[in-house]
Coordinates of N, CA and C and ligand atoms in Angstrom, one line a residue:
X1 N 194.4 230.0 198.3 CA 194.9 228.5 199.1 C 195.2 228.1 197.1
X2 N 195.5 228.6 195.9 CA 195.9 228.7 195.4 C 197.7 229.0 195.2
X3 N 198.1 229.6 196.0 CA 199.4 229.7 195.7 C 199.6 229.2 197.4
X4 N 199.2 228.6 198.4 CA 199.4 227.6 199.5 C 199.3 226.5 198.6
X5 N 198.8 225.9 197.7 CA 199.2 224.5 196.9 C 199.9 224.6 196.5
X6 N 200.5 225.3 195.5 CA 201.5 225.6 194.7 C 203.0 225.3 195.3
X7 N 202.8 226.7 196.3 CA 204.1 226.7 197.1 C 204.0 225.4 198.4
X8 N 203.3 224.9 198.7 CA 203.5 223.5 199.5 C 203.5 222.3 198.2
X9 N 203.2 222.1 196.8 CA 203.5 221.5 196.7 C 204.8 220.9 195.7
X10 N 205.5 222.8 196.0 CA 207.2 222.6 195.8 C 207.5 222.1 197.1
X11 N 207.2 222.4 198.4 CA 207.9 222.1 199.5 C 207.7 220.8 199.5
X12 N 207.2 220.6 199.3 CA 206.8 218.9 199.5 C 207.3 218.0 198.7
X13 N 207.7 218.3 197.7 CA 208.2 217.3 196.7 C 210.1 217.7 197.3
X14 N 210.5 219.2 197.4 CA 211.3 219.5 198.1 C 212.0 218.2 199.1
X15 N 211.2 218.1 200.7 CA 211.3 217.5 201.3 C 211.3 215.8 201.6
X16 N 211.0 215.8 200.6 CA 210.7 213.8 199.3 C 212.1 213.7 199.3
X17 N 212.2 214.8 198.6 CA 214.3 214.8 197.9 C 214.9 214.6 198.7
X18 N 215.0 215.9 199.8 CA 215.9 216.0 201.1 C 215.9 214.5 201.6
X19 N 214.9 213.8 201.7 CA 214.6 213.4 203.1 C 215.2 211.9 202.6
X20 N 215.0 211.2 201.0 CA 215.6 210.7 201.0 C 216.7 209.9 201.0
X21 N 217.5 211.6 199.7 CA 218.8 212.0 200.3 C 219.5 211.9 201.1
X22 N 219.1 212.3 202.5 CA 220.0 212.1 203.7 C 219.8 211.0 203.8
X23 N 219.0 210.0 204.2 CA 218.4 209.0 204.6 C 219.1 207.4 203.9
X24 N 218.9 208.0 203.0 CA 219.7 206.6 201.9 C 220.7 206.8 201.1
X25 N 221.3 207.8 200.7 CA 222.8 208.1 200.7 C 223.7 208.1 200.4
X26 N 225.1 208.0 200.6 CA 226.4 208.6 200.9 C 226.5 209.7 201.4
X27 N 226.9 210.1 202.1 CA 227.7 211.4 202.5 C 228.8 211.6 202.8
X28 N 228.9 212.2 203.5 CA 230.2 213.0 204.4 C 229.0 213.8 205.8
X29 N 229.6 213.5 206.9 CA 228.7 213.9 208.0 C 228.3 215.3 208.0
X30 N 229.3 216.4 207.7 CA 229.7 217.4 207.4 C 228.0 218.2 206.4
X31 N 227.5 217.7 205.1 CA 226.3 218.0 204.6 C 225.9 217.2 204.7
X32 N 225.6 216.1 205.7 CA 224.8 215.3 206.5 C 223.7 216.4 207.1
X33 N 224.3 216.6 207.9 CA 224.3 217.9 209.4 C 223.2 219.0 208.5
X34 N 223.8 219.1 207.3 CA 223.9 220.4 207.0 C 221.8 219.8 206.1
X35 N 222.2 218.8 205.5 CA 220.7 219.0 205.3 C 219.4 218.3 206.0
X36 N 220.1 217.6 206.9 CA 219.5 217.3 208.0 C 218.6 219.0 208.9
X37 N 219.3 219.5 208.9 CA 219.0 221.2 209.2 C 217.9 222.2 208.5
X38 N 219.1 221.8 207.1 CA 217.5 222.1 205.6 C 216.0 221.3 205.7
X39 N 216.4 220.1 206.0 CA 214.6 219.5 206.2 C 213.8 220.0 207.5
X40 N 214.6 219.9 208.6 CA 214.2 220.1 209.5 C 213.5 222.1 209.5
X41 N 214.0 222.6 208.8 CA 213.6 223.9 208.9 C 212.5 223.7 207.4
X42 N 212.4 223.6 206.6 CA 211.8 223.4 205.7 C 210.4 222.7 206.0
X43 N 210.3 221.4 206.6 CA 209.3 221.1 207.5 C 208.4 222.1 208.5
X44 N 209.2 222.7 209.7 CA 208.5 223.7 210.2 C 208.0 224.6 209.0
X45 N 208.5 225.1 208.5 CA 207.4 226.3 207.4 C 206.3 225.3 207.0
X46 N 206.9 224.5 206.4 CA 205.2 223.0 206.3 C 204.4 223.6 206.9
X47 N 205.0 222.9 208.7 CA 203.8 222.6 209.4 C 203.2 224.0 210.0
X48 N 203.3 225.0 209.6 CA 203.1 226.6 209.7 C 201.8 226.8 208.7
X49 N 203.0 226.2 207.4 CA 201.8 226.7 206.5 C 200.5 226.4 206.4
X50 N 200.4 224.9 206.4 CA 199.6 223.8 206.4 C 198.5 224.7 207.7
X51 N 198.9 224.6 209.0 CA 197.7 224.7 209.7 C 197.0 226.2 209.3
X52 N 197.7 227.4 207.8 CA 196.9 228.7 207.9 C 195.9 227.6 207.0
X53 N 197.2 227.0 206.4 CA 195.7 226.2 204.8 C 194.5 225.2 205.7
X54 N 194.8 224.5 206.5 CA 193.6 224.5 207.2 C 192.4 225.1 208.1
X55 N 193.1 225.9 208.0 CA 192.4 227.3 208.9 C 191.2 227.6 207.6
X56 N 191.9 228.1 206.2 CA 191.4 228.7 205.4 C 190.3 227.9 204.3
X57 N 190.7 226.4 204.7 CA 189.8 225.6 204.2 C 188.6 225.5 204.5
X58 N 188.8 225.4 206.2 CA 187.5 225.1 206.5 C 186.3 226.2 206.7
X59 N 187.5 228.1 206.9 CA 186.5 229.1 206.9 C 185.9 228.8 205.7
X60 N 186.5 228.7 204.5 CA 185.8 229.1 202.8 C 185.2 227.8 201.7
X61 N 184.2 228.3 201.2 CA 184.1 227.5 200.1 C 184.1 226.9 198.8
X62 N 184.5 225.5 199.0 CA 185.1 225.5 197.6 C 184.3 225.2 195.9
X63 N 184.7 225.5 195.0 CA 184.3 225.5 194.3 C 183.3 224.1 194.1
X64 N 182.5 224.3 193.3 CA 181.8 222.9 193.3 C 182.6 221.5 191.9
X65 N 182.7 220.3 192.7 CA 183.1 219.5 191.2 C 182.4 219.4 190.0
X66 N 183.3 219.4 188.7 CA 182.8 219.1 187.8 C 181.5 218.4 187.7
X67 N 180.1 219.1 186.8 CA 178.9 218.3 186.7 C 179.0 216.9 186.5
X68 N 179.6 216.9 185.3 CA 179.6 215.4 185.1 C 180.4 214.3 185.5
X69 N 181.3 214.8 186.3 CA 181.6 213.9 187.4 C 180.3 213.3 188.4
X70 N 180.2 211.7 188.2 CA 179.7 210.9 188.6 C 180.2 210.7 190.5
X71 N 178.7 210.4 191.0 CA 178.9 210.3 192.4 C 180.3 209.5 192.6
X72 N 180.3 208.4 192.6 CA 181.8 207.8 192.7 C 183.4 208.4 192.6
X73 N 183.4 209.4 191.7 CA 184.5 209.9 191.5 C 184.2 211.1 192.4
X74 N 183.2 211.7 192.7 CA 183.1 213.1 193.2 C 183.9 212.8 194.8
X75 N 183.1 211.5 195.2 CA 183.1 210.6 197.1 C 185.4 210.5 196.9
X76 N 185.9 209.4 196.3 CA 186.5 209.5 195.4 C 187.7 210.8 195.6
X77 N 187.2 211.8 194.5 CA 187.9 213.3 194.8 C 188.3 214.0 196.5
X78 N 186.8 213.4 196.6 CA 187.1 214.1 198.0 C 187.6 213.2 199.4
X79 N 187.7 211.4 199.1 CA 189.0 211.0 199.9 C 189.9 211.2 199.5
X80 N 190.7 211.7 198.2 CA 191.6 211.2 197.6 C 192.5 212.9 198.4
X81 N 191.6 214.0 198.5 CA 192.4 215.4 199.2 C 192.1 215.1 200.8
X82 N 191.2 214.5 201.2 CA 191.3 214.6 202.6 C 192.4 213.5 202.8
X83 N 192.7 212.6 202.2 CA 194.1 211.9 202.9 C 194.8 212.4 202.3
X84 N 195.5 213.0 201.5 CA 196.3 214.1 201.5 C 196.6 215.0 202.7
X85 N 195.2 215.3 202.8 CA 195.7 216.4 204.5 C 196.4 215.5 205.7
X86 N 195.9 214.7 205.4 CA 195.8 213.5 206.9 C 197.6 212.9 206.7
X87 N 197.9 212.7 205.5 CA 199.5 212.4 204.9 C 200.4 213.9 205.6
X88 N 199.8 215.0 205.2 CA 200.5 216.2 205.2 C 200.3 216.4 206.9
X89 N 199.9 216.2 207.6 CA 199.6 216.6 208.9 C 201.0 215.3 209.6
X90 N 200.5 214.0 209.6 CA 201.4 213.0 210.1 C 202.8 213.2 209.7
X91 N 203.2 213.6 208.6 CA 204.4 214.0 208.1 C 205.0 215.1 209.2
X92 N 204.4 216.4 209.0 CA 204.7 217.3 209.9 C 204.8 217.0 211.2
X93 N 204.2 216.9 211.8 CA 204.1 216.4 213.3 C 204.5 215.2 213.9
X94 N 205.4 214.2 212.5 CA 205.6 212.9 213.3 C 207.1 213.8 213.0
X95 N 207.6 214.4 212.3 CA 208.5 215.0 212.2 C 209.3 216.1 213.0
X96 N 208.5 216.6 214.1 CA 208.1 217.4 215.0 C 208.3 216.3 216.4
X97 N 207.5 215.4 216.7 CA 207.6 214.8 218.0 C 209.4 214.1 217.8
X98 N 210.0 213.8 216.5 CA 211.2 212.8 216.1 C 212.3 213.9 216.6
X99 N 212.5 215.3 216.5 CA 212.9 216.2 217.2 C 213.2 216.5 217.9
X100 N 211.7 216.7 218.8 CA 211.8 216.7 220.2 C 212.4 215.6 221.2
X101 N 211.8 214.6 220.7 CA 212.1 213.7 221.9 C 213.4 213.0 220.9
X102 N 214.2 213.4 220.2 CA 216.0 212.4 220.4 C 216.7 212.6 221.4
X103 N 217.6 211.9 221.7 CA 218.1 212.1 222.7 C 219.8 212.8 222.4
X104 N 219.6 213.8 220.8 CA 220.8 214.7 220.9 C 220.1 215.8 221.4
X105 N 218.9 216.0 221.3 CA 218.0 217.7 221.9 C 218.5 219.0 221.0
X106 N 219.0 218.5 219.9 CA 219.6 219.5 219.2 C 218.3 220.4 218.4
X107 N 218.7 221.7 218.5 CA 217.1 223.2 218.9 C 216.8 222.9 217.2
X108 N 216.2 223.3 217.2 CA 215.4 223.8 215.3 C 215.6 225.1 215.4
X109 N 216.2 225.8 214.5 CA 217.0 226.8 214.3 C 216.2 227.1 212.5
X110 N 215.2 227.5 212.5 CA 214.7 227.6 211.1 C 215.2 228.2 210.3
X111 N 216.1 227.7 209.2 CA 216.7 228.7 208.2 C 217.8 229.9 209.1
X112 N 218.0 229.8 210.4 CA 219.0 230.5 211.1 C 218.1 231.3 211.3
X113 N 217.2 231.5 210.9 CA 216.0 232.9 211.4 C 215.4 233.2 212.5
X114 N 214.3 232.2 213.0 CA 214.1 231.9 214.4 C 214.0 230.3 215.0
X115 N 214.2 230.6 216.0 CA 214.2 228.7 216.8 C 212.4 228.6 217.3
X116 N 212.5 227.6 216.4 CA 211.0 226.5 216.6 C 211.2 225.2 218.2
X117 N 210.1 226.0 218.8 CA 210.1 224.7 220.2 C 210.2 223.5 219.9
X118 N 210.5 223.1 220.8 CA 210.2 221.2 221.1 C 209.2 221.6 222.2
X119 N 208.4 220.0 221.6 CA 206.9 219.7 222.5 C 207.8 219.6 223.5
X120 N 207.0 219.8 224.5 CA 207.3 219.8 226.1 C 207.4 218.1 226.3
X121 N 208.0 217.7 227.3 CA 208.1 217.0 228.2 C 208.2 215.2 227.7
X122 N 208.9 215.4 226.4 CA 209.4 214.2 225.9 C 210.6 213.8 225.1
X123 N 211.6 215.1 226.4 CA 213.0 214.9 225.4 C 213.6 213.2 225.4
X124 N 214.1 212.7 224.5 CA 214.9 211.9 225.0 C 214.1 210.3 225.8
X125 N 213.0 210.9 224.7 CA 211.8 209.7 225.0 C 212.2 208.3 223.8
X126 N 212.4 207.5 224.3 CA 213.0 206.6 223.3 C 211.7 206.5 222.1
X127 N 210.4 205.9 223.1 CA 209.9 205.1 222.8 C 208.3 206.4 222.1
X128 N 208.6 207.5 222.4 CA 207.6 208.7 221.2 C 208.9 208.4 219.7
X129 N 210.4 208.8 220.4 CA 211.0 208.6 219.2 C 210.8 207.8 217.7
X130 N 210.7 206.3 218.1 CA 210.5 205.0 217.7 C 209.2 205.1 216.6
X131 N 208.1 205.9 217.6 CA 207.3 206.0 216.8 C 207.1 206.8 216.1
X132 N 207.6 208.2 216.0 CA 207.3 209.3 215.2 C 208.3 208.8 213.8
X133 N 209.2 208.0 214.1 CA 210.2 207.3 212.9 C 209.3 206.6 212.3
X134 N 208.7 205.4 213.1 CA 207.8 205.0 212.3 C 206.7 205.4 211.1
X135 N 206.3 206.4 211.8 CA 204.9 207.4 211.4 C 205.6 208.0 210.0
X136 N 206.9 208.6 210.4 CA 207.1 209.7 208.8 C 207.7 208.5 208.0
X137 N 208.3 207.5 208.2 CA 208.7 206.4 206.9 C 207.8 206.1 206.7
X138 N 206.4 205.0 207.2 CA 204.8 204.8 206.1 C 204.4 205.8 205.9
X139 N 204.2 207.3 206.6 CA 204.1 208.5 205.9 C 204.6 209.1 204.8
X140 N 205.8 209.0 204.8 CA 206.1 209.4 203.1 C 205.7 208.2 202.2
X141 N 205.8 207.1 202.3 CA 205.6 205.9 201.5 C 203.8 206.3 201.2
X142 N 202.8 206.7 201.7 CA 201.8 207.0 201.4 C 201.1 208.4 200.6
X143 N 202.0 209.4 201.4 CA 202.3 210.9 200.9 C 203.0 210.3 199.4
X144 N 203.8 210.3 199.2 CA 204.7 209.9 197.4 C 203.2 208.9 196.8
X145 N 202.2 207.9 197.2 CA 201.7 207.8 196.6 C 200.6 208.0 196.2
X146 N 200.2 209.0 197.4 CA 198.6 210.0 197.0 C 199.2 210.7 195.6
X147 N 200.8 211.5 195.8 CA 200.9 212.8 195.4 C 200.5 212.4 193.4
X148 N 201.1 211.0 193.7 CA 201.1 209.9 192.1 C 200.1 209.7 192.2
X149 N 198.6 209.6 192.5 CA 197.8 209.0 192.4 C 196.9 210.3 191.7
X150 N 197.3 211.4 192.4 CA 196.7 213.4 192.8 C 197.2 213.5 191.1
X151 N 198.3 213.7 191.1 CA 199.1 213.8 189.4 C 198.1 212.4 188.3
X152 N 198.5 211.7 188.5 CA 197.3 210.4 187.8 C 195.8 211.3 187.6
X153 N 195.3 211.5 188.9 CA 194.6 211.4 188.1 C 193.5 213.1 187.5
X154 N 194.7 214.0 187.2 CA 194.4 214.8 186.8 C 194.9 214.9 185.2
X155 N 195.6 213.9 185.1 CA 195.7 213.5 183.7 C 195.3 212.8 183.0
X156 N 194.8 211.7 183.8 CA 193.5 210.6 183.7 C 192.5 211.9 183.4
X157 N 191.7 212.6 183.7 CA 190.8 213.7 183.9 C 191.2 214.3 181.7
X158 N 191.9 215.0 182.2 CA 192.5 215.3 181.1 C 191.9 214.7 179.7
X159 N 193.4 213.4 180.1 CA 192.8 212.0 179.0 C 192.2 211.8 178.2
X160 N 191.0 211.6 179.3 CA 189.4 211.2 179.0 C 188.8 211.7 178.7
X161 N 188.0 213.4 179.6 CA 187.2 214.0 179.4 C 187.7 215.8 179.0
X162 N 188.6 215.4 178.4 CA 189.2 216.5 177.4 C 189.3 217.6 178.9
X163 N 189.2 217.3 180.2 CA 189.1 218.6 180.8 C 190.5 219.4 181.3
X164 N 191.0 219.5 181.8 CA 191.9 220.6 182.6 C 191.5 221.0 183.7
X165 N 191.4 220.4 184.8 CA 191.2 220.5 186.1 C 192.8 221.8 186.8
X166 N 193.3 222.0 186.3 CA 194.4 222.6 187.0 C 194.1 223.9 187.0
X167 N 193.2 224.4 186.5 CA 192.0 225.4 186.3 C 191.6 225.4 187.2
X168 N 191.1 225.0 188.6 CA 190.0 225.5 189.5 C 191.3 225.4 190.2
X169 N 192.5 225.8 190.1 CA 193.2 225.8 191.2 C 194.5 227.1 190.4
X170 N 194.2 227.2 189.9 CA 194.8 228.7 189.5 C 194.0 230.0 189.0
X171 N 194.4 231.0 189.2 CA 193.8 232.6 188.7 C 192.5 232.5 187.6
X172 N 193.9 232.1 186.5 CA 193.0 232.2 185.5 C 191.5 231.3 185.0
X173 N 190.4 231.6 184.9 CA 189.6 230.0 184.5 C 189.4 229.9 182.9
Ligands
HEM1 C1 205.6 217.3 204.1 C2 206.7 217.1 204.9 C3 207.8 215.9 205.4 C4 208.6 215.1 204.6 C5 207.6 215.3 203.2 C6 209.5 214.5 204.7 C7 210.2 213.7 204.4 C8 211.1 212.7 205.0 C9 211.7 211.8 204.5 C10 211.1 211.0 202.9 C11 212.6 211.4 205.3 C12 213.8 210.1 204.7 C13 212.8 208.5 205.4 C14 212.3 208.3 206.7 O1 213.5 207.7 207.2 O2 211.3 208.6 206.9 C15 212.6 212.2 206.2 C16 213.3 211.8 207.4 C17 213.5 212.9 208.1 N1 212.7 213.5 208.2 FE1 210.9 214.4 207.6 N2 209.6 215.4 206.4 C18 208.9 216.5 206.5 C19 209.3 216.8 207.4 C20 209.5 216.8 208.8 C21 209.6 217.8 209.4 C22 208.7 219.3 209.9 C23 210.7 217.4 210.9 C24 211.2 217.7 211.6 C25 211.1 219.5 212.1 C26 211.5 216.1 209.3 C27 212.4 215.6 210.6 C28 213.3 214.5 210.0 C29 213.9 213.5 210.2 C30 214.9 213.9 211.4 C31 214.2 212.5 209.4 C32 215.3 211.5 209.5 C33 214.8 210.3 210.4 C34 215.4 209.2 211.0 O3 216.5 209.2 211.5 O4 215.0 208.5 210.6 N3 210.9 215.9 208.6 N4 211.7 212.7 206.1
HEM2 C1 203.1 217.8 195.5 C2 202.3 218.2 196.4 C3 200.8 218.3 196.5 C4 200.3 218.1 197.6 C5 200.1 217.4 199.1 C6 198.7 218.4 196.8 C7 197.6 218.6 197.7 C8 196.2 219.1 197.5 C9 194.9 219.4 198.3 C10 194.4 218.3 199.5 C11 194.1 219.4 197.4 C12 192.4 219.6 197.4 C13 192.3 221.0 198.0 C14 191.0 221.1 199.0 O1 190.0 220.4 198.7 O2 191.5 222.0 199.8 C15 194.3 219.7 195.9 C16 193.4 220.4 195.1 C17 194.5 219.9 192.9 N1 196.1 219.8 193.5 FE1 197.3 219.0 194.3 N2 198.8 218.4 195.5 C18 199.9 218.3 195.0 C19 200.7 218.3 193.9 C20 199.8 219.1 192.7 C21 200.1 219.2 191.2 C22 201.6 218.7 190.9 C23 199.1 218.9 190.4 C24 199.1 219.1 189.2 C25 199.2 218.1 187.9 C26 198.0 219.6 191.4 C27 196.9 219.7 190.9 C28 195.9 219.9 191.6 C29 194.3 220.2 191.1 C30 194.0 220.2 189.4 C31 193.6 220.4 192.0 C32 192.2 221.1 192.6 C33 191.4 219.2 192.7 C34 189.8 220.0 192.4 O3 189.4 220.3 193.1 O4 189.1 220.1 191.3 N3 198.5 218.9 192.9 N4 195.9 219.3 195.6

């Protein structure tokens, strides 16, 4: 879980960066195409990592939250973590639906390494494609906001109670 948390955190920040760059900045078509392919490849790896992470999460016990957290703080921490999972699922699945339902039908070759299949029966489907685009856009705003809150909570607890929560997601206690 530690390796997955930090590996995926770096991956997700790179996905936010590449997504924003390819959508909102001007560049020539060759570079845009390259970044799109990179974004799709990175997204597929994150989708696989997320599936493994959810499986391990369901099968393992978590360390209990710090004693002095009151009920509200415990609920907020839990709700925030669940929301992060929902946002990660929404982003990776909507990305996969988007490329599967696109009118271009371009294959997704993950870093030139293996071909990731399209979801069957939705190719060139305008409704699926536009819905997935909308989910991807609002999902990105939601995920970015949650990450700011997540990091803010870690900094806040450190400032308020001098508690280093990062130890909870690191090897050395
Ligand atoms: C955690 C995972 C992901 C993050 C954080 C992410 C982030 C973003 C962002 C910020 C954008 C630009 C804003 C927007 O139009 O939505 C974007 C666009 C896009 N992403 Fe992702 N993405 C993720 C996963 C994926 C996956 C798995 C795929 C496909 C396999 C994908 C394919 C695309 C495509 C095709 C666009 C262009 C959308 C358009 O033309 O409107 N993304 N992504
Ligand atoms: C950028 C993307 C990130 C995502 C998507 C993310 C997601 C998550 C999720 C879902 C959990 C809950 C684990 C579980 O209940 O299974 C978690 C825990 C944690 N994360 Fe992150 N994280 C990110 C970045 C960060 C960063 C940059 C920090 C450091 C400031 C951080 C610090 C922590 C800590 C300390 C915990 C343990 C919380 C506890 O149980 O006390 N995370 N993260």
